[in-house]
PDB file of C-alpha atoms in Angstrom:
ATOM      1  CA  MET A  25     140.263-115.371  89.708  1.00  0.00           C
ATOM      2  CA  GLU A  26     139.161-118.981  89.292  1.00  0.00           C
ATOM      3  CA  GLY A  27     141.946-121.536  88.848  1.00  0.00           C
ATOM      4  CA  ALA A  28     141.707-125.320  88.897  1.00  0.00           C
ATOM      5  CA  ILE A  29     143.638-128.457  88.048  1.00  0.00           C
ATOM      6  CA  PHE A  30     141.992-131.699  86.965  1.00  0.00           C
ATOM      7  CA  ASP A  31     143.224-135.090  88.186  1.00  0.00           C
ATOM      8  CA  CYS A  32     146.013-133.662  90.328  1.00  0.00           C
ATOM      9  CA  PRO A  33     147.688-135.973  92.847  1.00  0.00           C
ATOM     10  CA  TRP A  34     146.702-134.977  96.396  1.00  0.00           C
ATOM     11  CA  HIS A  35     150.339-134.476  97.442  1.00  0.00           C
ATOM     12  CA  TRP A  36     150.746-131.634  94.896  1.00  0.00           C
ATOM     13  CA  GLU A  37     148.053-129.561  96.601  1.00  0.00           C
ATOM     14  CA  ARG A  38     150.430-127.565  98.784  1.00  0.00           C
ATOM     15  CA  TRP A  39     152.387-126.392  95.695  1.00  0.00           C
ATOM     16  CA  LEU A  40     149.310-125.062  93.909  1.00  0.00           C
ATOM     17  CA  PRO A  41     148.688-121.295  93.836  1.00  0.00           C
ATOM     18  CA  ALA A  42     146.413-120.135  96.663  1.00  0.00           C
ATOM     19  CA  GLY A  43     142.738-120.651  95.855  1.00  0.00           C
ATOM     20  CA  THR A  44     143.373-123.186  93.066  1.00  0.00           C
ATOM     21  CA  ARG A  45     140.816-125.998  93.188  1.00  0.00           C
ATOM     22  CA  ARG A  46     141.864-129.610  92.782  1.00  0.00           C
ATOM     23  CA  LEU A  47     139.131-131.278  90.695  1.00  0.00           C
ATOM     24  CA  ARG A  48     138.677-135.031  90.774  1.00  0.00           C
ATOM     25  CA  THR A  49     135.617-135.677  88.577  1.00  0.00           C
ATOM     26  CA  THR A  50     134.503-134.465  85.153  1.00  0.00           C
ATOM     27  CA  ALA A  51     131.256-133.241  86.756  1.00  0.00           C
ATOM     28  CA  GLU A  52     133.289-130.657  88.718  1.00  0.00           C
ATOM     29  CA  LEU A  53     134.666-129.248  85.435  1.00  0.00           C
ATOM     30  CA  SER A  54     131.316-128.299  83.913  1.00  0.00           C
ATOM     31  CA  GLY A  55     128.857-125.517  84.620  1.00  0.00           C
ATOM     32  CA  ARG A  56     131.281-122.654  85.293  1.00  0.00           C
ATOM     33  CA  HIS A  57     133.961-120.557  83.637  1.00  0.00           C
ATOM     34  CA  TRP A  58     137.531-121.226  84.781  1.00  0.00           C
ATOM     35  CA  ASP A  59     140.010-118.379  84.280  1.00  0.00           C
ATOM     36  CA  VAL A  60     142.859-120.912  84.216  1.00  0.00           C
ATOM     37  CA  LEU A  61     142.368-124.675  84.052  1.00  0.00           C
ATOM     38  CA  ALA A  62     145.261-127.143  84.020  1.00  0.00           C
ATOM     39  CA  LEU A  63     144.964-130.767  82.944  1.00  0.00           C
ATOM     40  CA  THR A  64     147.409-133.395  84.093  1.00  0.00           C
ATOM     41  CA  VAL A  65     148.288-136.132  81.601  1.00  0.00           C
ATOM     42  CA  GLY A  66     145.794-138.405  83.380  1.00  0.00           C
ATOM     43  CA  GLY A  67     143.192-135.629  83.422  1.00  0.00           C
ATOM     44  CA  CYS A  68     143.478-135.215  79.660  1.00  0.00           C
ATOM     45  CA  ARG A  69     142.784-138.929  79.235  1.00  0.00           C
ATOM     46  CA  LYS A  70     139.720-138.749  81.501  1.00  0.00           C
ATOM     47  CA  LEU A  71     137.949-135.783  79.873  1.00  0.00           C
ATOM     48  CA  ARG A  72     135.589-137.921  77.768  1.00  0.00           C
ATOM     49  CA  GLY A  73     133.973-134.934  76.030  1.00  0.00           C
ATOM     50  CA  ALA A  74     133.177-132.985  79.217  1.00  0.00           C
ATOM     51  CA  GLU A  75     131.697-129.520  78.589  1.00  0.00           C
ATOM     52  CA  ILE A  76     134.406-127.102  79.724  1.00  0.00           C
ATOM     53  CA  ASP A  77     134.599-123.308  79.468  1.00  0.00           C
ATOM     54  CA  CYS A  78     137.886-121.610  80.331  1.00  0.00           C
ATOM     55  CA  GLY A  79     140.052-118.640  79.522  1.00  0.00           C
ATOM     56  CA  VAL A  80     143.421-120.407  79.570  1.00  0.00           C
ATOM     57  CA  LEU A  81     143.740-124.169  79.254  1.00  0.00           C
ATOM     58  CA  ILE A  82     147.087-125.671  80.291  1.00  0.00           C
ATOM     59  CA  LEU A  83     147.289-129.111  78.715  1.00  0.00           C
ATOM     60  CA  PRO A  84     149.768-131.811  77.717  1.00  0.00           C
ATOM     61  CA  GLY A  85     151.146-131.178  74.245  1.00  0.00           C
ATOM     62  CA  ASP A  86     150.137-134.667  73.156  1.00  0.00           C
ATOM     63  CA  CYS A  87     146.516-134.309  74.329  1.00  0.00           C
ATOM     64  CA  GLY A  88     144.648-135.227  71.155  1.00  0.00           C
ATOM     65  CA  PRO A  89     141.788-133.203  69.649  1.00  0.00           C
ATOM     66  CA  GLU A  90     139.271-135.956  70.465  1.00  0.00           C
ATOM     67  CA  ALA A  91     139.873-135.360  74.193  1.00  0.00           C
ATOM     68  CA  LEU A  92     139.158-131.640  73.724  1.00  0.00           C
ATOM     69  CA  ARG A  93     135.751-132.063  72.100  1.00  0.00           C
ATOM     70  CA  GLY A  94     133.379-129.956  74.210  1.00  0.00           C
ATOM     71  CA  VAL A  95     136.127-127.604  75.446  1.00  0.00           C
ATOM     72  CA  ARG A  96     135.795-123.857  74.850  1.00  0.00           C
ATOM     73  CA  MET A  97     138.944-121.865  75.561  1.00  0.00           C
ATOM     74  CA  GLU A  98     140.453-118.497  74.728  1.00  0.00           C
ATOM     75  CA  GLN A  99     144.088-119.643  74.903  1.00  0.00           C
ATOM     76  CA  ALA A 100     145.803-123.022  74.991  1.00  0.00           C
ATOM     77  CA  VAL A 101     149.170-123.430  76.715  1.00  0.00           C
ATOM     78  CA  SER A 102     150.725-126.789  75.959  1.00  0.00           C
ATOM     79  CA  TYR A 103     153.387-128.392  78.114  1.00  0.00           C
ATOM     80  CA  GLY A 104     155.754-131.273  77.559  1.00  0.00           C
ATOM     81  CA  LEU A 105     159.224-132.076  76.344  1.00  0.00           C
ATOM     82  CA  SER A 106     158.642-131.101  72.707  1.00  0.00           C
ATOM     83  CA  ALA A 107     160.020-127.891  71.185  1.00  0.00           C
ATOM     84  CA  ARG A 108     156.429-127.175  70.022  1.00  0.00           C
ATOM     85  CA  ASP A 109     155.144-126.930  73.609  1.00  0.00           C
ATOM     86  CA  SER A 110     154.688-123.487  75.180  1.00  0.00           C
ATOM     87  CA  LEU A 111     156.143-124.752  78.486  1.00  0.00           C
ATOM     88  CA  THR A 112     159.021-127.185  78.322  1.00  0.00           C
ATOM     89  CA  LEU A 113     162.307-127.964  80.023  1.00  0.00           C
ATOM     90  CA  SER A 114     165.689-127.165  78.530  1.00  0.00           C
ATOM     91  CA  SER A 115     167.350-129.601  80.914  1.00  0.00           C
ATOM     92  CA  LEU A 116     166.106-132.471  83.046  1.00  0.00           C
ATOM     93  CA  ARG A 117     169.284-133.033  85.042  1.00  0.00           C
ATOM     94  CA  GLU A 118     169.304-129.491  86.456  1.00  0.00           C
ATOM     95  CA  PRO A 119     165.781-128.468  85.451  1.00  0.00           C
ATOM     96  CA  VAL A 120     165.243-125.182  83.664  1.00  0.00           C
ATOM     97  CA  LEU A 121     161.697-124.159  82.754  1.00  0.00           C
ATOM     98  CA  CYS A 122     161.539-122.808  79.209  1.00  0.00           C
ATOM     99  CA  ILE A 123     158.688-120.472  78.294  1.00  0.00           C
ATOM    100  CA  GLN A 124     158.754-120.692  74.489  1.00  0.00           C
ATOM    101  CA  ARG A 125     156.326-117.860  73.637  1.00  0.00           C
ATOM    102  CA  ALA A 126     154.546-114.943  75.301  1.00  0.00           C
ATOM    103  CA  LEU A 127     151.600-116.128  77.416  1.00  0.00           C
ATOM    104  CA  ARG A 128     148.647-113.891  78.282  1.00  0.00           C
ATOM    105  CA  ARG A 129     147.532-114.008  81.883  1.00  0.00           C
ATOM    106  CA  PRO A 130     143.812-113.623  82.702  1.00  0.00           C
ATOM    107  CA  ASP A 131     144.593-110.411  84.634  1.00  0.00           C
ATOM    108  CA  GLY A 132     145.972-108.789  81.459  1.00  0.00           C
ATOM    109  CA  GLY A 133     149.642-109.358  82.222  1.00  0.00           C
ATOM    110  CA  VAL A 134     152.027-111.182  79.925  1.00  0.00           C
ATOM    111  CA  VAL A 135     154.634-113.794  80.764  1.00  0.00           C
ATOM    112  CA  GLU A 136     157.470-113.207  78.307  1.00  0.00           C
ATOM    113  CA  PRO A 137     159.592-115.991  76.800  1.00  0.00           C
ATOM    114  CA  GLN A 138     162.397-116.818  79.210  1.00  0.00           C
ATOM    115  CA  GLU A 139     164.229-119.587  81.019  1.00  0.00           C
ATOM    116  CA  ILE A 140     163.759-120.062  84.759  1.00  0.00           C
ATOM    117  CA  PRO A 141     166.130-122.316  86.729  1.00  0.00           C
ATOM    118  CA  LEU A 142     164.229-124.652  89.056  1.00  0.00           C
ATOM    119  CA  PHE A 143     166.430-125.209  92.066  1.00  0.00           C
ATOM    120  CA  TRP A 144     164.267-127.451  94.224  1.00  0.00           C
ATOM    121  CA  LEU A 145     161.181-129.379  93.220  1.00  0.00           C
ATOM    122  CA  PRO A 146     159.070-131.872  95.174  1.00  0.00           C
ATOM    123  CA  ALA A 147     158.727-134.184  92.142  1.00  0.00           C
ATOM    124  CA  PRO A 148     160.326-134.635  88.709  1.00  0.00           C
ATOM    125  CA  ALA A 149     160.131-131.363  86.762  1.00  0.00           C
ATOM    126  CA  ASP A 150     158.448-132.901  83.709  1.00  0.00           C
ATOM    127  CA  ARG A 151     155.569-134.169  85.873  1.00  0.00           C
ATOM    128  CA  LEU A 152     155.120-130.767  87.565  1.00  0.00           C
ATOM    129  CA  LEU A 153     154.743-128.732  84.358  1.00  0.00           C
ATOM    130  CA  PRO A 154     150.960-128.186  84.824  1.00  0.00           C
ATOM    131  CA  VAL A 155     151.573-126.854  88.359  1.00  0.00           C
ATOM    132  CA  LEU A 156     154.389-124.612  87.111  1.00  0.00           C
ATOM    133  CA  GLY A 157     152.030-123.300  84.414  1.00  0.00           C
ATOM    134  CA  LEU A 158     149.403-122.442  87.028  1.00  0.00           C
ATOM    135  CA  ARG A 159     151.993-120.632  89.132  1.00  0.00           C
ATOM    136  CA  LEU A 160     153.020-118.557  86.106  1.00  0.00           C
ATOM    137  CA  LEU A 161     149.522-117.621  85.000  1.00  0.00           C
ATOM    138  CA  LEU A 162     147.607-117.088  88.254  1.00  0.00           C
ATOM    139  CA  PRO A 163     148.317-114.071  90.458  1.00  0.00           C
ATOM    140  CA  TRP A 164     150.801-114.876  93.193  1.00  0.00           C
ATOM    141  CA  THR A 165     149.359-114.324  96.649  1.00  0.00           C
ATOM    142  CA  GLY A 166     151.729-116.542  98.619  1.00  0.00           C
ATOM    143  CA  ARG A 167     150.735-119.407 100.863  1.00  0.00           C
TER     144      ARG A 167
END
């Protein structure tokens, strides 16, 4: 299964699911199908109409439609602090990941709506939402 994250800080790499590629340029996005592709907030700003083909796109909830021109996807999973986002946090002080609706995984599984307490994180929970989305939607193989 092909997973990637665009414009991910290098120090997040060890928290990515095994086999997830960290993409740094828009050229790396094009020319292949990604089963799951996550965009950081900065990555969403840098898309500039790149041709992207993916099954599941994990993107900031405020990523405007102009940034997504040229993107083909089967499912969008938005993240952020809005109640409209698929992945959000119900608390920032003691972070709890809120999955607002059922999410289809590329392997056919489903992640049901639920709340998951986040006991220890290497960075602020709201910044790590794209990584948390990848960990939910890609098969866990450990590291």
